[in-house]
Coordinates of C-alpha atoms in Angstrom, one line a residue:
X1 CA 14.3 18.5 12.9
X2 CA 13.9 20.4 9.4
X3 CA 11.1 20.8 7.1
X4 CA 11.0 20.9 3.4
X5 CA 7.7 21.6 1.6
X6 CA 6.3 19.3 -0.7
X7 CA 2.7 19.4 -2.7
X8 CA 1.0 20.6 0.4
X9 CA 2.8 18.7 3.2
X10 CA 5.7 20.3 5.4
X11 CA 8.0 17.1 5.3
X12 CA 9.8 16.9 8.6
X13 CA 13.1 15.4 8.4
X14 CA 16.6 14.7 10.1
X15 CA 20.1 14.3 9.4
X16 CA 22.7 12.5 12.0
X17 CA 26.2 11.6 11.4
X18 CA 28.9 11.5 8.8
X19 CA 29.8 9.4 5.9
X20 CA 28.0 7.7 2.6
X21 CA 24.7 8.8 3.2
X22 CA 22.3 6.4 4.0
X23 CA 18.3 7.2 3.4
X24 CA 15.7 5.3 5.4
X25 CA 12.1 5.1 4.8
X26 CA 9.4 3.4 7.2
X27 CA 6.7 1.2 6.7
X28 CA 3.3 1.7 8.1
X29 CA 1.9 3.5 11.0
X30 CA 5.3 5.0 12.6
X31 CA 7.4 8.3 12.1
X32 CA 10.6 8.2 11.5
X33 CA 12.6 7.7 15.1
X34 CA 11.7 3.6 14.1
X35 CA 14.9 3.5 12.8
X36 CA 16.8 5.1 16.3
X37 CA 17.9 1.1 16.6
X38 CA 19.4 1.5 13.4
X39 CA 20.6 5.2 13.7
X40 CA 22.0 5.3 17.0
X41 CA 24.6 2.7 16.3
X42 CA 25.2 3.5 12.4
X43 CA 25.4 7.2 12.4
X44 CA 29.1 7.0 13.8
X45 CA 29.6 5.6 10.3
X46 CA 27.1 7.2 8.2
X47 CA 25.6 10.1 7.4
X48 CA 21.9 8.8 7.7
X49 CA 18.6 10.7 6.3
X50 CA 15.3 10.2 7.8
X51 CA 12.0 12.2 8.0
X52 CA 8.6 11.2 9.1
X53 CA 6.1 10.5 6.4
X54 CA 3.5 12.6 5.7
X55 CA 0.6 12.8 7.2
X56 CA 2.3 11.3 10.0
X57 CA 4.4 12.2 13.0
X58 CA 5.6 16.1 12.2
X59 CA 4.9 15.6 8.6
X60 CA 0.9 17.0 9.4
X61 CA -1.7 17.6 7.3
X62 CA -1.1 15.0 5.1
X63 CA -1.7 17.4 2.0
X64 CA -4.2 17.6 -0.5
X65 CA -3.9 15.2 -2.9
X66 CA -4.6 11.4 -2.5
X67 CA -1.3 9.5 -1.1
X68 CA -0.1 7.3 -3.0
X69 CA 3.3 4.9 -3.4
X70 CA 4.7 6.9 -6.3
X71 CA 4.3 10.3 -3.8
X72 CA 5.9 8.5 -1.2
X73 CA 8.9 7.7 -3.8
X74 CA 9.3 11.9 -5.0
X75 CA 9.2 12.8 -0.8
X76 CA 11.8 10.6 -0.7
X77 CA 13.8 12.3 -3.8
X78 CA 12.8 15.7 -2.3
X79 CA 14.4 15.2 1.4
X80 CA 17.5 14.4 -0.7
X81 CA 17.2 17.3 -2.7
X82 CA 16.4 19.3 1.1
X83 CA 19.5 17.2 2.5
X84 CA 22.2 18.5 -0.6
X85 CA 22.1 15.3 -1.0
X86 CA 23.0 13.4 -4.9
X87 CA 22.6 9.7 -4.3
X88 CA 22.3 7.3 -1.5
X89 CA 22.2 4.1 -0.2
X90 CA 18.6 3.3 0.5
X91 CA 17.0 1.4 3.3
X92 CA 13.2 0.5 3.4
X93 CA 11.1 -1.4 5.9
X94 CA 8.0 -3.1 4.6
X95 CA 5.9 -0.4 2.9
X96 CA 9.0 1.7 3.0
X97 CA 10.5 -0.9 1.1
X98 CA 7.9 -0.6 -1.7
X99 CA 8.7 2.8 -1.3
X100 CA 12.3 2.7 -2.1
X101 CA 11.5 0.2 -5.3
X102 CA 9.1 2.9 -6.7
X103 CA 12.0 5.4 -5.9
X104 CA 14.8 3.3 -7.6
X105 CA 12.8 2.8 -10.7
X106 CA 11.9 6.7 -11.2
X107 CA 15.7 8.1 -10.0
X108 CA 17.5 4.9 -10.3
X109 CA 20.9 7.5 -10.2
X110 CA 20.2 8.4 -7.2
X111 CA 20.2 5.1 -5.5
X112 CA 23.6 3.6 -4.4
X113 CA 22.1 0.8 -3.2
X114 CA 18.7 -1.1 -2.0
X115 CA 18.1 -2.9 1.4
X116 CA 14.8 -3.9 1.3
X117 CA 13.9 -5.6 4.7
X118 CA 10.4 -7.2 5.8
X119 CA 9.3 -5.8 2.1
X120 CA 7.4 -6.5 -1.2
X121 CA 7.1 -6.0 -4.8
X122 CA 3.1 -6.1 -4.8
X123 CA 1.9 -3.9 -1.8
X124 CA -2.0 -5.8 -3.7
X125 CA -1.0 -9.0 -2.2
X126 CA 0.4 -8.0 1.0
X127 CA -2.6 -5.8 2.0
X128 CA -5.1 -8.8 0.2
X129 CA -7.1 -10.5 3.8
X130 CA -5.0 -14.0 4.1
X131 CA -6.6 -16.3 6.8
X132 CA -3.3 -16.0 9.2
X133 CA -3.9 -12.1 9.3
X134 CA -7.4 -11.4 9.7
X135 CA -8.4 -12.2 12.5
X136 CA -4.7 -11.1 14.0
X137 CA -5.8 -7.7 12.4
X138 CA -9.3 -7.3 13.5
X139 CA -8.1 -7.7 17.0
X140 CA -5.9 -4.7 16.8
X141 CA -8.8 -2.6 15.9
X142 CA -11.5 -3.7 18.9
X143 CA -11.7 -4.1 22.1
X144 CA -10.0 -2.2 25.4
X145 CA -6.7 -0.4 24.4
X146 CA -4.8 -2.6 26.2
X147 CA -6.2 -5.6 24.4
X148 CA -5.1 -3.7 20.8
X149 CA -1.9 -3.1 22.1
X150 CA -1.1 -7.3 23.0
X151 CA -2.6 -8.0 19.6
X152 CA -0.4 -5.6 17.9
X153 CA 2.8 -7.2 19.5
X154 CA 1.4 -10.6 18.0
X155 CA 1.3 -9.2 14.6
X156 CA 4.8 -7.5 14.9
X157 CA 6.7 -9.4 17.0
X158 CA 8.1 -13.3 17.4
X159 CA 6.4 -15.7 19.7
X160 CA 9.9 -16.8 21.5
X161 CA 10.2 -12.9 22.6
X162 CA 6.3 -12.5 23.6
X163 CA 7.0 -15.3 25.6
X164 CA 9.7 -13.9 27.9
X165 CA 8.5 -10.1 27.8
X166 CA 5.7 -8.5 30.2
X167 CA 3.9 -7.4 27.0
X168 CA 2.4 -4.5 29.0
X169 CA 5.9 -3.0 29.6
X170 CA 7.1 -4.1 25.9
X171 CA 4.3 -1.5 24.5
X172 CA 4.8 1.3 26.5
X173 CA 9.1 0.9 25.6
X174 CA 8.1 0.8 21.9
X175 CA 5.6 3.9 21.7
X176 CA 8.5 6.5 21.5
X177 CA 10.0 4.3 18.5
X178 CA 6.4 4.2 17.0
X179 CA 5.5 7.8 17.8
X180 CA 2.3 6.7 19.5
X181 CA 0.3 4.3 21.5
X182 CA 0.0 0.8 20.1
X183 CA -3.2 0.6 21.3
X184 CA -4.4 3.4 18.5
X185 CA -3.9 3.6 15.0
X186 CA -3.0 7.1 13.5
X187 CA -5.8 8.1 10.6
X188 CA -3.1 8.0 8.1
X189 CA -2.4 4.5 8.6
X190 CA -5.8 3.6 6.0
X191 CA -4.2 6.0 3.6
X192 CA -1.1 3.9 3.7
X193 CA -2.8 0.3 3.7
X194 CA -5.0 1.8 0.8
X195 CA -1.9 3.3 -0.9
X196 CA 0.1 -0.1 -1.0
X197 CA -2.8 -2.4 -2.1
X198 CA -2.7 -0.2 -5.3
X199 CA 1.0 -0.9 -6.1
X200 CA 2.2 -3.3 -7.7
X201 CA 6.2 -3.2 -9.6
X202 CA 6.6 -6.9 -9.7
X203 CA 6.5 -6.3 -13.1
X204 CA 9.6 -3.9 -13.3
X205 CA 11.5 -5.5 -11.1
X206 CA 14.1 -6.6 -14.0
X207 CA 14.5 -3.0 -14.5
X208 CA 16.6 -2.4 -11.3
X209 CA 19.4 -5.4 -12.8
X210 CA 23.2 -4.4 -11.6
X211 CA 22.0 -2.3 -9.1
X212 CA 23.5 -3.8 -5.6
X213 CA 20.3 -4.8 -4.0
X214 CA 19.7 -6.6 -0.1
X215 CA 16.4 -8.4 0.7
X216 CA 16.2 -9.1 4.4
X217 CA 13.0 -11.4 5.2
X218 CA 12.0 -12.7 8.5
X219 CA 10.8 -16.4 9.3
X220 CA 8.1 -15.6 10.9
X221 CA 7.0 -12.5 9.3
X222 CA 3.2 -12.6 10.0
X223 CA 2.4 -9.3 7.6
X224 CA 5.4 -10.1 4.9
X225 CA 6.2 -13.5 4.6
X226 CA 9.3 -14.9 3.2
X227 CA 7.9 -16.0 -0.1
X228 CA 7.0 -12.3 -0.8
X229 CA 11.0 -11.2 0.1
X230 CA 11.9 -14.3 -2.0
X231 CA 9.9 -13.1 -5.4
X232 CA 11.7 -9.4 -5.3
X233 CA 15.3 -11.0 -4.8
X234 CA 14.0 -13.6 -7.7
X235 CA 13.0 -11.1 -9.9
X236 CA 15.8 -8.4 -9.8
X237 CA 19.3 -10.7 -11.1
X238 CA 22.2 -10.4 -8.7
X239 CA 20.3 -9.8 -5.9
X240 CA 21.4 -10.9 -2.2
X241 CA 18.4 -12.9 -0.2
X242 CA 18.5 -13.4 3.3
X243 CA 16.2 -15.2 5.5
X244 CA 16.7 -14.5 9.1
X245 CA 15.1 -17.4 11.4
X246 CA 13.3 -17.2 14.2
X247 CA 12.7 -13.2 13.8
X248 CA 9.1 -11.6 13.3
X249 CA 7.9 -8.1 11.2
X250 CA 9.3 -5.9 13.8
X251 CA 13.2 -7.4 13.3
X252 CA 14.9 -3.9 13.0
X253 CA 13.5 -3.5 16.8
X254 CA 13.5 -6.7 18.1
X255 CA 16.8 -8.0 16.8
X256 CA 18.2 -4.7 15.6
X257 CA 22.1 -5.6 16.1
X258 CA 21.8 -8.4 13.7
X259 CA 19.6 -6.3 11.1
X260 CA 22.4 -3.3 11.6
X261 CA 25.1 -6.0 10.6

């Protein structure tokens, strides 16, 4: 692990592998080993980029200045400036896929391309309380640990695979990939929520035409569903939209092979 210093953060990142580069950027609440079930395979191919966010993981403190989207997007730009790196192909998971929209619309020459999985255009309505999600998302804030941790998976995960998983055993296999206990939520994680309700680039989304762009949404995507996957491949012409069925939030873990395809 490296670090490159940006406004008041020590950005921890990594580098694996040889090829076109490949950049991926995580949503919420995780460092940056989420995308192992996407690295381990791929890196044979690729040379693939990834660091934890700040304020999260390695990346500690989170710096001085409020977080926002559009900082997200320039510690993206500078771990490929860290990494020698001129352009990639870019790969964002929910909020990271906000991310990486804010990022193609500042430095669109430094994008090769956009995969944009479980994501959004307007981070507003995503983070706006929807009747499905509250009470889903309450429940992963009280009660015993072990109580957070089962509602968690129920937010992030598909029914059909809660049903044939000892959930107690699926938590404790996920906390490395997470960098901690699904039972707790890191402090930055209300930064991040707070950050993405304030974003909003359906607008711009035009702006990113001929770029070679991949939206990825999940059927039964509790925290991003379809119809927000659907509006960013609408509203960017030429773009790729693909509904995977039966898969929930968490599909680059839970059905990783087929997201890695």
């Amino acid at each position: 692990m490296m670090v490159t210093q940006v406004a008041g953060c020590g950005l921890a990142y990594q580098v694996r592998g040889d090829g076109p580069p490949v950049l991926w950027i995580q949503g919420v609440g995780l460092h940056g080993d989420g995308w192992l079930p996407q690295i381990e395979p791929l890196h044979h191919r690729f040379r693939c980029i990834w660091c934890d966010n700040r304020g999260m993981g390695a990346s500690q403190p989170m710096g001085p200045e409020p977080l926002t989207v559009e900082r997200m997007a320039e510690d993206s730009l500078r771990v490929l400036d860290a990494t020698q790196t001129d352009a990639a192909h870019v790969v964002g998971h929910s909020l990271g896929g906000l991310v990486a929209l804010v990022m193609a619309l500042r430095a669109r020459q430094r994008v090769r391309s956009l995969s944009l999985l479980c994501s959004f255009a307007d981070g507003k309505a995503v983070a706006k309380p929807r009747a499905e999600m509250l009470w889903p998302a309450i429940r992963t804030r009280i009660g015993t640990r072990r109580m957070r941790r089962h509602a968690f998976l129920e937010l992030v995960m598909p029914p059909r695979l809660l049903l044939s998983q000892d959930r107690d055993r699926l938590a404790e296999q996920l906390r490395p990939l997470f960098g901690h206990d699904l039972g707790d939520q890191p402090p930055i994680v209300d930064h991040q929520l707070k950050a993405m309700s304030q974003c909003d680039v359906t607008g711009r989304l035009h702006e990113l035409q001929g770029l070679l762009v991949l939206v990825v949404s999940a059927e039964q995507d509790r925290i991003a569903p379809p119809r927000f996957g659907r509006r960013v491949a609408d509203g960017i012409a030429g773009a790729r939209y693909v509904e995977l069925p039966s898969a929930g939030h968490g599909v680059v873990i839970h059905d990783a092979a087929v997201v890695n395809d």
